[in-house]
Amino acid sequence: MCRWLAYSGAPILLSEALYAPAHSLIDQSLHSRLGAETTNGDGFGVGWYGEPDTPGVFHSTAPAWNDENLHELADHVSSGHFFAHIRAAIGSAVQQTNCHPFRYGRWLWMHNGAIRDFAEVKRDLVLAVDPALYASIEGSTDSEVFFHLALSFGLEDHPPQAVARAVGLIEDVGGRNGVDHPIQMTVATTDGARVWAFRYSSERQSRSLFYSTDIPTLRALHPEVEILNEVSSDSKLIVSEPLRDLPGAWNEVPEASYGVLHGDDQALRPFRPQAPARRTSVSAAV
Amino acid sequence: MCRWLAYSGAPILLSEALYAPAHSLIDQSLHSRLGAETTNGDGFGVGWYGEPDTPGVFHSTAPAWNDENLHELADHVSSGHFFAHIRAAIGSAVQQTNCHPFRYGRWLWMHNGAIRDFAEVKRDLVLAVDPALYASIEGSTDSEVFFHLALSFGLEDHPPQAVARAVGLIEDVGGRNGVDHPIQMTVATTDGARVWAFRYSSERQSRSLFYSTDIPTLRALHPEVEILNEVSSDSKLIVSEPLRDLPGAWNEVPEASYGVLHGDDQALRPFRPQAPARRTSVSAAV
Amino acid sequence: MCRWLAYSGAPILLSEALYAPAHSLIDQSLHSRLGAETTNGDGFGVGWYGEPDTPGVFHSTAPAWNDENLHELADHVSSGHFFAHIRAAIGSAVQQTNCHPFRYGRWLWMHNGAIRDFAEVKRDLVLAVDPALYASIEGSTDSEVFFHLALSFGLEDHPPQAVARAVGLIEDVGGRNGVDHPIQMTVATTDGARVWAFRYSSERQSRSLFYSTDIPTLRALHPEVEILNEVSSDSKLIVSEPLRDLPGAWNEVPEASYGVLHGDDQALRPFRPQAPARRTSVSAAV
Amino acid sequence: MCRWLAYSGAPILLSEALYAPAHSLIDQSLHSRLGAETTNGDGFGVGWYGEPDTPGVFHSTAPAWNDENLHELADHVSSGHFFAHIRAAIGSAVQQTNCHPFRYGRWLWMHNGAIRDFAEVKRDLVLAVDPALYASIEGSTDSEVFFHLALSFGLEDHPPQAVARAVGLIEDVGGRNGVDHPIQMTVATTDGARVWAFRYSSERQSRSLFYSTDIPTLRALHPEVEILNEVSSDSKLIVSEPLRDLPGAWNEVPEASYGVLHGDDQALRPFRPQAPARRTSVSAAV
């Protein structure tokens, strides 16, 4: 399992979100409180948007807590929109191509959780990926296949629907292979402007997910916390677990729901997987 | 492209073959004379047989010339049967799961060359891998898919035939995708007792491959070369390029042929790919 | 801080000691119970004796729990005398030259603990290293400087006395620099035949250290534990923390004492640092 | 030996200098034409100035040609002042702390060449480093010790004089230890505003060093080369070897000279090492 963080707001040094908070993501790499694993030391990644069209990604197989290059990057790169992820591998190799966030064009994707019994269902799932996208799968994780399923189902046009179809397929294939609870997930994806975040699991006991209270409200609650005066009013964070113990600052995303960060739209909506109408033709042909 | 070495004979320290010769494999990692690339610095691997049932493998993404652990291993591990490989990546990631030799059960496999336009033909080839073997593909190279095709076609029972069928399929799929010269290869594979070595390319201009002259003959030719008195009479090497400039020591494997190291059988036989009887059903269904 | 293990006995696969036990060293890399840190993920090392004169060492900056090469090595290399160490870095870089065990000729050395305020006292300590040994310091840890101090003070001839002098110097230099409790340590060192293990700290609250009960006694206590019938009667382990919860199997090394594994001599003796007769001349000259 | 590049001018993506030119620094990592080694694959580093007070540095032990993170960084980070260095190790370990450029406060330093017989003279040189700077030596290279000698001799106040004194000391210590030609160097150092570049060797056969012709002159010479219209008129490069075969674009720095990039001052001046007035007191005391 893993931990992740998504930031959107005025540009800040990455280190403000990754290192500065008391229970920062870097701290969570050693001492996660709410994760399935307390240690998330099997690599990490960040993806950030700047002037170029596509986001930059930095992936490393070292534990986040001891990676000097991550520290340097975080201290010298600013962005108004970035993802960060720390990994606890569960089966697949510790290598850069297995580090989140994954990128496709302008899109980033990161995942905490698992497609269960992935070795058994991987072939069927990969067959359902659009053949034109197949060659862009570079690693061996369930999460990257999940991303490519979502892309195959139209992520770039209708993210919630594409994720619903991908999850529906994973549950369908899992079910046909006798897998209990085929998927466990919190997922974040972005096109560089909006962030979609999903919390769901087949057993309805999903990994933790929180979003930050809006800054003006927090400032009124905690006038003594200086950092709140420094960040922009529209700054938002979505995190696997709270970065600070600040009362009123964090709100749990409800079970089986999703939200989008975009302007003032912060509504949370129910997330329902969308099962395939029938067995996919490719699978049927096997 | 890459360079490789296969040794069979009385147990020796790996370093005797990897480091000691003037133009050793380690030297070739910096200064290959006959390779498609002069530098083979994108990782390496060794596989060796000892007391346990399965061979040990050591894979690293560092260049072989500067890897301290390889040096330590080579200076402290002896084996009578081992493979070594240095990699020059051509497209796929530099990661341990892409390092040769690949292992399946008691078998090892290594490859120099390429399945050309691999991104275009990869999906069709992977679909032809036995679904029961699919999950054991851990990396993203053409060479590992090639190994799994050979395994799917019976490598463990009839190695030459299985390799011929795998190459036949690769040429068939390549041809249908408009690829000129779909395969370029020297390949070595072993079950821990015998070594099969293949030299072939669709264009009949295959990468270099040499086998060593038998030791008694060499001793008669070069009574002054002490190392020849130290190695066992049945020691044999198959290499991408000669390790020393010793007249009479190295014999080129002819174009489009293969041989097997096993007891006194060192006959070289023609290698002819075996095309699929028809398009494979899975490919046809796509 | 760190965790370590020293084995001496009939040759076994390294994996028998490193991976097989319930609370193995590999498990401790993720979940140490008695260490100053629960996670020891900043690299590791093993050193083993075989046929060559000098021991082999394998050092990696990856966490031990996810290093495939360590797993391979441990499954394929046997030794009757080996050290293993997992690291939790406290200040110095995560790099192979900082991984224990350190080697000098036939000697290995590993350390759990710290020379406190090392940045302040490092120069004085390094100046006390024999100039002929100075160039063999390859990394930047306190532990390696400590090893070279012991070598400078005659480790190869009188290990307990050399370590006592090294610790005496460290406490002297620390004291003159205003350092509280200059040293915290458990140390193991070996020449390939005998193992010396030390437990000491300036504040007399030393890191945990245990040695195994002799095998015949353990067999009588636990006739149902099969592994005890498989290991040789003279097998001995010294460990930072017990590898199994087997009643009667582990004995704590007392505070401020040391022992030597050599034949039947398992006596524990008091360890007393030996202060320098006067300030060292080199330091005085600075 | 190594290769390096220093850029100063209007902010550009690092990739414009590192990857775009035909014979870019990345290409030189595989195929150096003028270096002592054709392959510079033992790690690399970049250092860049942006908004924060101190420069960012990115160091990797992977060959520059296959490092994905370097590619990402170069494609997404812009700077008007940066250094890049590719390493061919000659004796010291391949580890991040041995990668150039080295940093101290706002200063960066990189070096191509060697302090010869460094193992023999290292102790004497390190003793001459200001004790207050001693603890900031993190790696094991001659180049980093050289940097700390220059810092000890006032690099931050009078760079040419400090480097002259450092080189004078190195030649003096080398001479007393019987070293022929104690130093071989091209060096670049910067405070983020100015760049000083030095070319010197004890034997007066120094590694190659070139600086770029001013852009307006180049535009007049090559009106058809579009990139010249895109870069700012004050852009300057200092490089170990030319990045393109553009007639008139590159000027060799003369033997035993140095220059400074700062506004319009591009004068080249003779470089003369400044021998210590007498043996340094610390060395005398040893």
PDB file of C-alpha atoms in Angstrom, chain A residues 13 48 52 54-60 68-69 72-73 75-77 96 103, chain D residues 13 48 52 54-60 68-69 72-73 75-77 96 103:
ATOM      1  CA  LEU A  13       8.045  25.168  -3.194  1.00  0.00           C
ATOM      2  CA  TRP A  48       4.563  18.764 -11.095  1.00  0.00           C
ATOM      3  CA  PRO A  52       6.133  23.139 -20.338  1.00  0.00           C
ATOM      4  CA  THR A  54       3.533  18.194 -19.916  1.00  0.00           C
ATOM      5  CA  PRO A  55       4.218  17.725 -16.230  1.00  0.00           C
ATOM      6  CA  GLY A  56       7.659  16.768 -15.005  1.00  0.00           C
ATOM      7  CA  VAL A  57       7.984  13.539 -13.044  1.00  0.00           C
ATOM      8  CA  PHE A  58      10.714  12.438 -10.695  1.00  0.00           C
ATOM      9  CA  HIS A  59      10.751   8.771  -9.710  1.00  0.00           C
ATOM     10  CA  SER A  60      13.172   7.070  -7.365  1.00  0.00           C
ATOM     11  CA  GLU A  68      18.910  13.773  -1.312  1.00  0.00           C
ATOM     12  CA  ASN A  69      17.741  14.530  -4.845  1.00  0.00           C
ATOM     13  CA  GLU A  72      16.975  19.288  -3.519  1.00  0.00           C
ATOM     14  CA  LEU A  73      14.152  19.210  -6.022  1.00  0.00           C
ATOM     15  CA  ASP A  75      13.693  22.966  -2.114  1.00  0.00           C
ATOM     16  CA  HIS A  76      14.225  24.454  -5.566  1.00  0.00           C
ATOM     17  CA  VAL A  77      11.149  23.732  -7.664  1.00  0.00           C
ATOM     18  CA  GLN A  96      11.339   3.564 -11.336  1.00  0.00           C
ATOM     19  CA  ARG A 103       2.045  10.118 -16.737  1.00  0.00           C
TER      20      ARG A 103
ATOM     21  CA  LEU D  13      15.524  24.935 -20.044  1.00  0.00           C
ATOM     22  CA  TRP D  48      21.341  25.452 -11.009  1.00  0.00           C
ATOM     23  CA  PRO D  52      16.105  30.282  -3.523  1.00  0.00           C
ATOM     24  CA  THR D  54      21.376  28.557  -2.675  1.00  0.00           C
ATOM     25  CA  PRO D  55      21.637  26.609  -5.915  1.00  0.00           C
ATOM     26  CA  GLY D  56      19.899  23.281  -6.325  1.00  0.00           C
ATOM     27  CA  VAL D  57      22.047  20.261  -7.096  1.00  0.00           C
ATOM     28  CA  PHE D  58      21.064  16.940  -8.618  1.00  0.00           C
ATOM     29  CA  HIS D  59      23.599  14.129  -8.382  1.00  0.00           C
ATOM     30  CA  SER D  60      23.248  10.617  -9.743  1.00  0.00           C
ATOM     31  CA  GLU D  68      15.351   9.407 -16.808  1.00  0.00           C
ATOM     32  CA  ASN D  69      15.256  11.820 -13.899  1.00  0.00           C
ATOM     33  CA  GLU D  72      12.828  15.120 -16.740  1.00  0.00           C
ATOM     34  CA  LEU D  73      14.637  17.754 -14.711  1.00  0.00           C
ATOM     35  CA  ASP D  75      12.968  19.350 -19.645  1.00  0.00           C
ATOM     36  CA  HIS D  76      11.159  21.101 -16.800  1.00  0.00           C
ATOM     37  CA  VAL D  77      13.629  23.325 -14.985  1.00  0.00           C
ATOM     38  CA  GLN D  96      26.446  10.745  -5.118  1.00  0.00           C
ATOM     39  CA  ARG D 103      28.242  23.083  -3.298  1.00  0.00           C
TER      40      ARG D 103
END
